[in-house]
Amino acid sequence: MSSTISTQPLPVPREDVCPFGPAPEVAELRAQSPVVRVSCPTGIEAWLVTRYADAREVLGDPRRFSNHSGQAGHMLANMPPDKPLEEGDFSRMDGPDHVRFRRVFAPAISTVRRIEEFRPMVQRTADELLDSLAGETGPVDLHERFSKPLTTSVIAELLDVPYADREIFHRVADALFSGKGDVDDLDAVRFPLFDYVGDLVRARREKPGEDAMSVLVTRGQQHEQPFTDLELTKMAAGLLVAGYDTTASMITYGTLALLADRPQFDRLAADPSLAGNAAEELVRLLGVGAGLMRVATEDTEIGGVPIAAGEYVIVQVQAANHDPERFADPERLDIDRQTNGHIGFGHGPHQCAGQQIARLELTTVLATLPRRVPSLRLAVPQEEIRFKTDTTVYGPAALPVAWDEIRPA
């Protein structure tokens, strides 16, 4: 079937042309061909879904559209969609197998009580990082000096992992989200991380604490189908890796978007209570530019287009979040927008397990950075900002900034 259907290249974000939105051709596709056949950077062919309603339908129905393919095989050669499912690969599971993992994750990182317990630590971390910069006026790379240390410190403290050991999960994150490496390249850094985290899991089993990893291990032991050390190791390792890079990039990317729309940055500086809504709007505007992949489990259709069992489907999340049928004037950053329903953290049973932590970090930064550094500004013209390439985690590779003063906490 697929060989008789014409394809076009998968549109990927082009920040040089549209720094805060999907590739320019996406709007026309969404209006004229909302379900279209595309060829992807890793060589696979898939159906691209760009409308909001269609995106929610695919992500919300794992019976018809399975996550067994993994979410990024269209962009990353280290995540081939036909790779056999291995023990502990919870992110590629569906149904009861996936629910089993989510029910252990939730008490560790997602409940309202846990988030409120984490809030003072996240605020303290943000303030300490700004205090450490108070003697400087720039230029400083905000990504290296603030965003990455913040998210690394938070996830390390959540899991009670020494901050000094951060390089081991930085290396995995860099390899995991890079389009340059293959499975062997990822395994070369992933297996040492598994060894490291496995030792931590066994230590928590012997002497649990209050940290998120201890909760994972304890809940896993108490489950009606007890978790193996490898399953627990992969869960904890996944938090360490994903919890640092994706949120750090969103903090940096979101800051750039606000600095490019100065009145909205200034409003946050004057009224930090706007931070929660601003965080949701930035995730809507900027998030998941590479899209999320699924595989059809049966012959079906989306938007009137037949999809055969076994064919891949890519949900272009950012295109859906820029659908004018759902969000008025969607290309505009609007921190007052009612963003309820955006799918920047995914949708359905596979939506981001760590989204509440990410929300907490983003909201804390947006309530703190503009208030304490109201004179924050780019240290170079915006057109000179370099964006990351060969990755599924989009955003500036560096964000040179300057300021007049950093106000006390």
Coordinates of C-alpha atoms in Angstrom, one line a residue:
M1 CA 0.0 0.0 0.0
S2 CA 2.6 2.6 1.1
S3 CA 4.8 2.2 -2.0
T4 CA 1.9 3.5 -4.2
I5 CA 1.4 6.7 -2.1
S6 CA 3.5 9.7 -2.7
T7 CA 5.5 11.0 0.3
Q8 CA 7.1 14.2 1.3
P9 CA 9.8 15.0 3.8
L10 CA 8.8 15.2 7.4
P11 CA 8.6 18.9 8.3
V12 CA 10.8 19.5 11.3
P13 CA 11.2 22.8 13.2
R14 CA 13.3 25.5 11.5
E15 CA 14.1 28.0 14.2
D16 CA 16.0 30.2 11.7
V17 CA 12.6 30.8 10.0
C18 CA 10.0 30.2 12.7
P19 CA 11.9 30.3 16.0
F20 CA 8.8 29.7 18.2
G21 CA 6.6 27.5 16.0
P22 CA 6.4 24.6 13.6
A23 CA 8.0 24.7 10.2
P24 CA 6.3 27.1 7.8
E25 CA 4.8 24.4 5.6
V26 CA 2.9 22.9 8.6
A27 CA 0.0 25.4 8.5
E28 CA -0.8 24.6 4.9
L29 CA -0.6 20.8 5.6
R30 CA -2.9 21.2 8.6
A31 CA -5.4 23.1 6.4
Q32 CA -5.1 21.1 3.2
S33 CA -3.7 17.7 4.0
P34 CA -4.0 17.1 7.8
V35 CA -3.1 13.4 7.4
V36 CA -0.3 13.0 4.9
R37 CA 2.4 10.4 4.1
V38 CA 5.9 11.5 5.0
S39 CA 9.5 10.2 4.9
C40 CA 11.4 10.6 8.1
P41 CA 15.1 11.3 8.9
T42 CA 15.7 7.7 10.0
G43 CA 14.3 6.3 6.8
I44 CA 10.9 5.1 7.8
E45 CA 7.7 6.2 6.3
A46 CA 4.7 7.3 8.4
W47 CA 1.4 9.2 8.4
L48 CA 1.8 12.7 9.8
V49 CA -1.1 14.0 11.8
T50 CA -1.3 17.8 12.3
R51 CA -4.8 18.8 13.4
Y52 CA -5.6 19.1 17.2
A53 CA -8.7 16.8 17.1
D54 CA -6.8 14.1 15.1
A55 CA -3.8 14.3 17.4
R56 CA -5.9 13.8 20.5
E57 CA -7.7 10.9 18.9
V58 CA -4.4 9.0 18.1
L59 CA -2.8 9.7 21.5
G60 CA -5.9 8.9 23.4
D61 CA -6.5 5.5 21.8
P62 CA -3.6 3.1 22.5
R63 CA -5.8 0.2 21.5
R64 CA -5.7 1.3 17.8
F65 CA -2.4 3.2 18.0
S66 CA 0.2 1.4 20.1
N67 CA 3.2 2.9 21.8
H68 CA 5.2 -0.3 21.2
S69 CA 7.1 1.6 18.4
G70 CA 8.5 4.0 20.9
Q71 CA 8.0 7.7 20.5
A72 CA 11.0 8.9 18.5
G73 CA 12.1 6.3 16.0
H74 CA 11.2 8.7 13.2
M75 CA 14.0 11.0 14.4
L76 CA 16.4 8.9 16.4
A77 CA 18.3 5.9 15.0
N78 CA 19.0 4.7 18.5
M79 CA 15.3 4.0 19.0
P80 CA 14.3 1.7 16.1
P81 CA 10.6 1.2 16.2
D82 CA 10.9 -2.6 15.5
K83 CA 13.3 -3.2 18.3
P84 CA 12.0 -6.1 20.6
L85 CA 10.4 -4.9 23.8
E86 CA 12.8 -5.7 26.7
E87 CA 12.2 -6.1 30.5
G88 CA 11.5 -2.7 32.0
D89 CA 10.9 -0.8 28.8
F90 CA 7.8 0.8 30.4
S91 CA 7.7 3.8 27.9
R92 CA 6.9 1.3 25.1
M93 CA 4.2 -0.6 26.9
D94 CA 0.5 -0.4 26.6
G95 CA -2.5 -1.5 28.7
P96 CA -2.1 -3.2 32.1
D97 CA 1.7 -3.5 31.7
H98 CA 2.0 0.2 31.3
V99 CA -0.5 1.0 34.1
R100 CA 1.6 -1.2 36.5
F101 CA 4.5 1.1 36.1
R102 CA 2.5 4.3 36.2
R103 CA 0.9 3.3 39.6
V104 CA 4.4 3.1 41.1
F105 CA 5.6 6.3 39.5
A106 CA 2.7 8.4 40.6
P107 CA 3.2 8.3 44.4
A108 CA 6.9 9.0 43.9
I109 CA 6.7 12.2 41.8
S110 CA 3.2 13.1 40.8
T111 CA 0.8 13.5 43.7
V112 CA -0.2 17.0 45.0
R113 CA 1.4 16.2 48.4
R114 CA 4.8 15.2 46.8
I115 CA 4.8 18.3 44.6
E116 CA 4.2 20.5 47.6
E117 CA 7.0 18.8 49.5
F118 CA 9.3 19.5 46.5
R119 CA 8.3 23.1 46.1
P120 CA 10.6 24.7 48.7
M121 CA 13.6 22.8 47.4
V122 CA 13.0 23.9 43.8
Q123 CA 12.6 27.5 45.0
R124 CA 15.8 27.3 47.1
T125 CA 17.7 25.9 44.2
A126 CA 16.6 28.6 41.8
D127 CA 17.5 31.4 44.3
E128 CA 20.9 29.9 45.1
L129 CA 21.8 29.7 41.4
L130 CA 20.8 33.4 41.0
D131 CA 22.7 34.3 44.1
S132 CA 25.8 32.7 42.7
L133 CA 25.5 35.0 39.6
A134 CA 24.8 38.1 41.6
G135 CA 28.4 39.3 41.4
E136 CA 28.3 39.2 37.6
T137 CA 26.5 41.2 34.9
G138 CA 27.2 39.0 32.0
P139 CA 27.4 38.0 29.3
V140 CA 26.5 34.6 30.8
D141 CA 25.1 31.5 29.1
L142 CA 21.8 31.1 30.9
H143 CA 21.5 27.5 29.7
E144 CA 24.8 26.4 31.2
R145 CA 24.8 28.6 34.3
F146 CA 21.1 28.4 35.3
S147 CA 18.8 26.0 33.4
K148 CA 20.9 22.9 33.3
P149 CA 22.2 23.2 36.9
L150 CA 18.7 23.9 38.1
T151 CA 17.1 20.8 36.6
T152 CA 20.1 18.6 37.4
S153 CA 20.1 19.7 41.0
V154 CA 16.3 19.2 41.3
I155 CA 16.3 15.7 39.8
A156 CA 19.4 14.7 41.8
E157 CA 17.8 15.8 45.0
L158 CA 14.5 14.2 44.2
L159 CA 16.2 10.8 43.8
D160 CA 18.9 11.5 46.4
V161 CA 21.7 11.1 43.8
P162 CA 25.0 13.0 44.4
Y163 CA 25.1 16.1 42.2
A164 CA 28.8 15.3 41.7
D165 CA 27.8 12.2 39.7
R166 CA 25.7 14.3 37.3
E167 CA 28.0 13.6 34.3
I168 CA 26.9 10.0 34.1
F169 CA 23.3 10.9 33.3
H170 CA 24.2 14.0 31.3
R171 CA 26.1 11.7 28.9
V172 CA 23.1 9.4 28.6
A173 CA 20.8 12.3 28.0
D174 CA 23.1 13.7 25.3
A175 CA 23.3 10.3 23.6
L176 CA 19.6 9.5 24.0
F177 CA 18.2 12.6 22.4
S178 CA 20.8 12.9 19.6
G179 CA 20.0 12.0 16.0
K180 CA 23.7 11.2 15.4
G181 CA 24.1 8.0 17.3
D182 CA 22.7 4.5 16.9
V183 CA 21.7 1.8 19.3
D184 CA 25.3 0.7 20.0
D185 CA 26.3 4.3 20.8
L186 CA 23.4 4.7 23.3
D187 CA 24.1 1.3 24.9
A188 CA 27.8 2.4 25.5
V189 CA 26.6 5.1 27.9
R190 CA 23.3 3.6 29.0
F191 CA 24.8 0.3 30.5
P192 CA 27.1 2.2 32.9
L193 CA 24.2 4.3 34.0
F194 CA 22.2 1.1 34.7
D195 CA 25.1 -0.3 36.8
Y196 CA 25.2 3.0 38.7
V197 CA 21.5 3.2 39.3
G198 CA 21.2 -0.5 40.0
D199 CA 23.5 -0.1 43.0
L200 CA 21.3 2.8 44.2
V201 CA 18.2 0.7 43.9
R202 CA 19.7 -2.2 45.9
A203 CA 20.9 0.3 48.6
R204 CA 17.3 1.8 48.8
R205 CA 15.9 -1.7 49.1
E206 CA 18.1 -2.3 52.2
K207 CA 17.7 1.2 53.7
P208 CA 14.9 3.2 52.2
G209 CA 14.6 7.0 52.7
E210 CA 12.0 9.7 51.8
D211 CA 13.4 10.4 48.3
A212 CA 11.6 9.5 45.1
M213 CA 13.8 6.5 44.3
S214 CA 13.1 5.0 47.7
V215 CA 9.4 5.4 47.1
L216 CA 9.7 3.7 43.7
V217 CA 11.6 0.8 45.3
T218 CA 9.3 0.4 48.3
R219 CA 6.1 0.6 46.2
G220 CA 7.7 -1.7 43.6
Q221 CA 8.3 -4.3 46.3
Q222 CA 4.8 -4.0 47.7
H223 CA 3.1 -4.4 44.3
E224 CA 1.0 -7.5 43.7
Q225 CA 3.4 -8.3 40.9
P226 CA 6.7 -7.2 42.5
F227 CA 9.1 -5.2 40.4
T228 CA 12.5 -6.6 39.5
D229 CA 15.7 -4.7 40.1
L230 CA 16.1 -4.1 36.4
E231 CA 12.5 -2.7 36.1
L232 CA 13.2 -0.3 39.0
T233 CA 16.6 0.6 37.6
K234 CA 15.1 1.5 34.2
M235 CA 12.4 3.6 35.9
A236 CA 14.8 5.6 38.1
A237 CA 17.3 6.0 35.2
G238 CA 14.5 7.3 33.0
L239 CA 13.7 9.9 35.5
L240 CA 17.3 11.0 35.9
V241 CA 17.8 11.4 32.2
A242 CA 14.5 12.8 31.0
G243 CA 14.0 15.0 34.0
Y244 CA 17.2 17.0 33.3
D245 CA 17.5 17.7 29.6
T246 CA 13.9 18.3 28.4
T247 CA 13.0 20.7 31.2
A248 CA 16.3 22.6 31.0
S249 CA 15.8 23.1 27.3
M250 CA 12.2 24.4 27.9
I251 CA 13.4 26.8 30.6
T252 CA 16.0 28.3 28.2
Y253 CA 13.7 28.2 25.2
G254 CA 10.8 29.8 27.1
T255 CA 13.1 32.5 28.5
L256 CA 14.1 33.4 24.9
A257 CA 10.5 33.6 23.8
L258 CA 9.7 35.9 26.7
L259 CA 12.7 38.1 26.0
A260 CA 11.6 38.3 22.4
D261 CA 8.2 39.6 23.6
R262 CA 9.4 42.1 26.3
P263 CA 6.0 43.3 27.6
Q264 CA 5.1 39.8 28.7
F265 CA 8.5 39.3 30.4
D266 CA 7.9 42.6 32.2
R267 CA 4.4 41.6 33.3
L268 CA 5.9 38.4 34.9
A269 CA 8.5 40.6 36.7
A270 CA 5.7 42.7 38.1
D271 CA 3.2 39.9 38.8
P272 CA 4.7 36.5 39.6
S273 CA 1.2 35.0 40.0
L274 CA 1.0 34.8 36.2
A275 CA 3.8 32.2 36.2
G276 CA 1.6 29.1 36.3
N277 CA -0.4 30.1 33.2
A278 CA 2.7 31.4 31.5
A279 CA 4.3 27.9 31.9
E280 CA 1.4 26.2 30.2
E281 CA 1.4 28.7 27.4
L282 CA 5.1 28.2 26.8
V283 CA 4.7 24.4 26.7
R284 CA 1.9 24.8 24.2
L285 CA 3.8 27.2 22.0
L286 CA 7.2 25.4 22.0
G287 CA 6.8 21.8 23.0
V288 CA 7.5 18.5 21.2
G289 CA 8.4 19.9 17.9
A290 CA 9.6 16.6 16.6
G291 CA 6.3 14.9 17.3
L292 CA 5.4 11.5 18.9
M293 CA 5.2 8.2 17.0
R294 CA 2.7 5.4 17.3
V295 CA 2.0 2.2 15.3
A296 CA -1.5 1.2 14.1
T297 CA -2.6 -2.1 15.6
E298 CA -5.4 -2.6 13.1
D299 CA -6.8 -1.3 9.8
T300 CA -8.4 2.0 10.7
E301 CA -8.6 5.6 9.6
I302 CA -7.8 9.1 10.9
G303 CA -9.5 12.2 9.4
G304 CA -11.0 10.0 6.7
V305 CA -7.6 8.7 5.6
P306 CA -7.2 4.9 5.7
I307 CA -4.3 3.7 7.9
A308 CA -3.2 0.0 7.6
A309 CA -2.3 -2.2 10.6
G310 CA 1.5 -2.0 11.1
E311 CA 1.9 1.5 9.7
Y312 CA 3.5 4.3 11.7
V313 CA 1.7 7.5 12.7
I314 CA 3.5 10.6 13.8
V315 CA 1.5 13.1 15.9
Q316 CA 2.9 16.5 15.3
V317 CA 2.2 17.9 18.8
Q318 CA 3.4 21.4 18.2
A319 CA 1.3 21.6 15.0
A320 CA -1.7 20.5 16.9
N321 CA -1.0 23.0 19.6
H322 CA -0.9 25.7 16.9
D323 CA -4.2 24.6 15.4
P324 CA -6.4 27.8 15.0
E325 CA -9.5 25.6 15.3
R326 CA -8.5 25.1 18.9
F327 CA -6.4 28.1 19.9
A328 CA -7.1 31.6 18.6
D329 CA -4.1 33.4 17.1
P330 CA -1.9 30.3 18.0
E331 CA 1.4 31.7 16.8
R332 CA 1.3 34.4 19.4
L333 CA 2.7 34.0 22.9
D334 CA 0.0 35.0 25.3
I335 CA 0.6 34.4 29.0
D336 CA -3.1 35.2 29.7
R337 CA -4.3 32.5 27.3
Q338 CA -6.6 29.8 28.7
T339 CA -4.4 26.9 27.6
N340 CA -6.5 24.1 29.1
G341 CA -6.3 21.2 26.7
H342 CA -2.9 21.7 25.1
I343 CA -1.0 18.5 24.5
G344 CA 2.5 19.7 25.1
F345 CA 2.9 17.0 27.7
G346 CA 1.2 14.4 25.5
H347 CA -2.3 13.1 25.9
G348 CA -3.9 9.9 27.0
P349 CA -2.3 7.1 29.1
H350 CA 1.2 7.8 27.8
Q351 CA 1.4 11.5 28.6
C352 CA 4.6 12.6 30.3
A353 CA 5.0 10.9 33.7
G354 CA 7.2 13.7 35.0
Q355 CA 5.0 16.6 33.9
Q356 CA 4.1 17.8 37.4
I357 CA 7.8 18.1 38.3
A358 CA 8.4 20.0 35.0
R359 CA 5.4 22.3 35.7
L360 CA 6.8 23.0 39.2
E361 CA 10.3 23.9 37.8
L362 CA 8.9 26.0 35.0
T363 CA 6.5 27.9 37.2
T364 CA 9.2 28.5 39.9
V365 CA 11.6 29.9 37.3
L366 CA 8.9 32.1 35.7
A367 CA 7.9 33.5 39.1
T368 CA 11.6 34.0 40.1
L369 CA 13.8 34.9 37.2
P370 CA 11.9 38.0 35.9
R371 CA 11.2 39.2 39.4
R372 CA 14.8 39.0 40.6
V373 CA 16.4 39.9 37.3
P374 CA 14.0 42.4 35.7
S375 CA 16.8 43.9 33.5
L376 CA 17.6 40.5 31.9
R377 CA 18.3 40.8 28.2
L378 CA 20.0 39.1 25.4
A379 CA 23.7 39.8 25.1
V380 CA 23.7 39.2 21.3
P381 CA 21.1 39.9 18.6
Q382 CA 18.3 37.3 18.5
E383 CA 19.3 36.2 15.0
E384 CA 22.7 35.1 16.4
I385 CA 21.2 32.6 18.9
R386 CA 22.3 29.1 17.8
F387 CA 19.7 26.3 18.2
K388 CA 20.5 22.7 18.9
T389 CA 20.6 20.4 15.8
D390 CA 20.3 16.6 15.4
T391 CA 18.1 16.3 18.5
T392 CA 14.5 15.8 19.4
V393 CA 14.8 18.3 22.3
Y394 CA 14.7 21.7 20.6
G395 CA 15.8 25.0 21.9
P396 CA 18.9 27.3 22.0
A397 CA 22.2 25.5 22.3
A398 CA 23.3 28.6 24.4
L399 CA 21.5 31.7 25.6
P400 CA 24.0 34.6 26.2
V401 CA 22.3 37.1 28.5
A402 CA 23.3 40.2 30.5
W403 CA 21.6 42.3 33.2
D404 CA 22.1 45.3 35.4
E405 CA 21.6 43.7 38.8
I406 CA 20.2 40.6 40.4
R407 CA 17.8 41.5 43.2
P408 CA 18.0 39.7 46.6
A409 CA 15.6 36.8 47.1

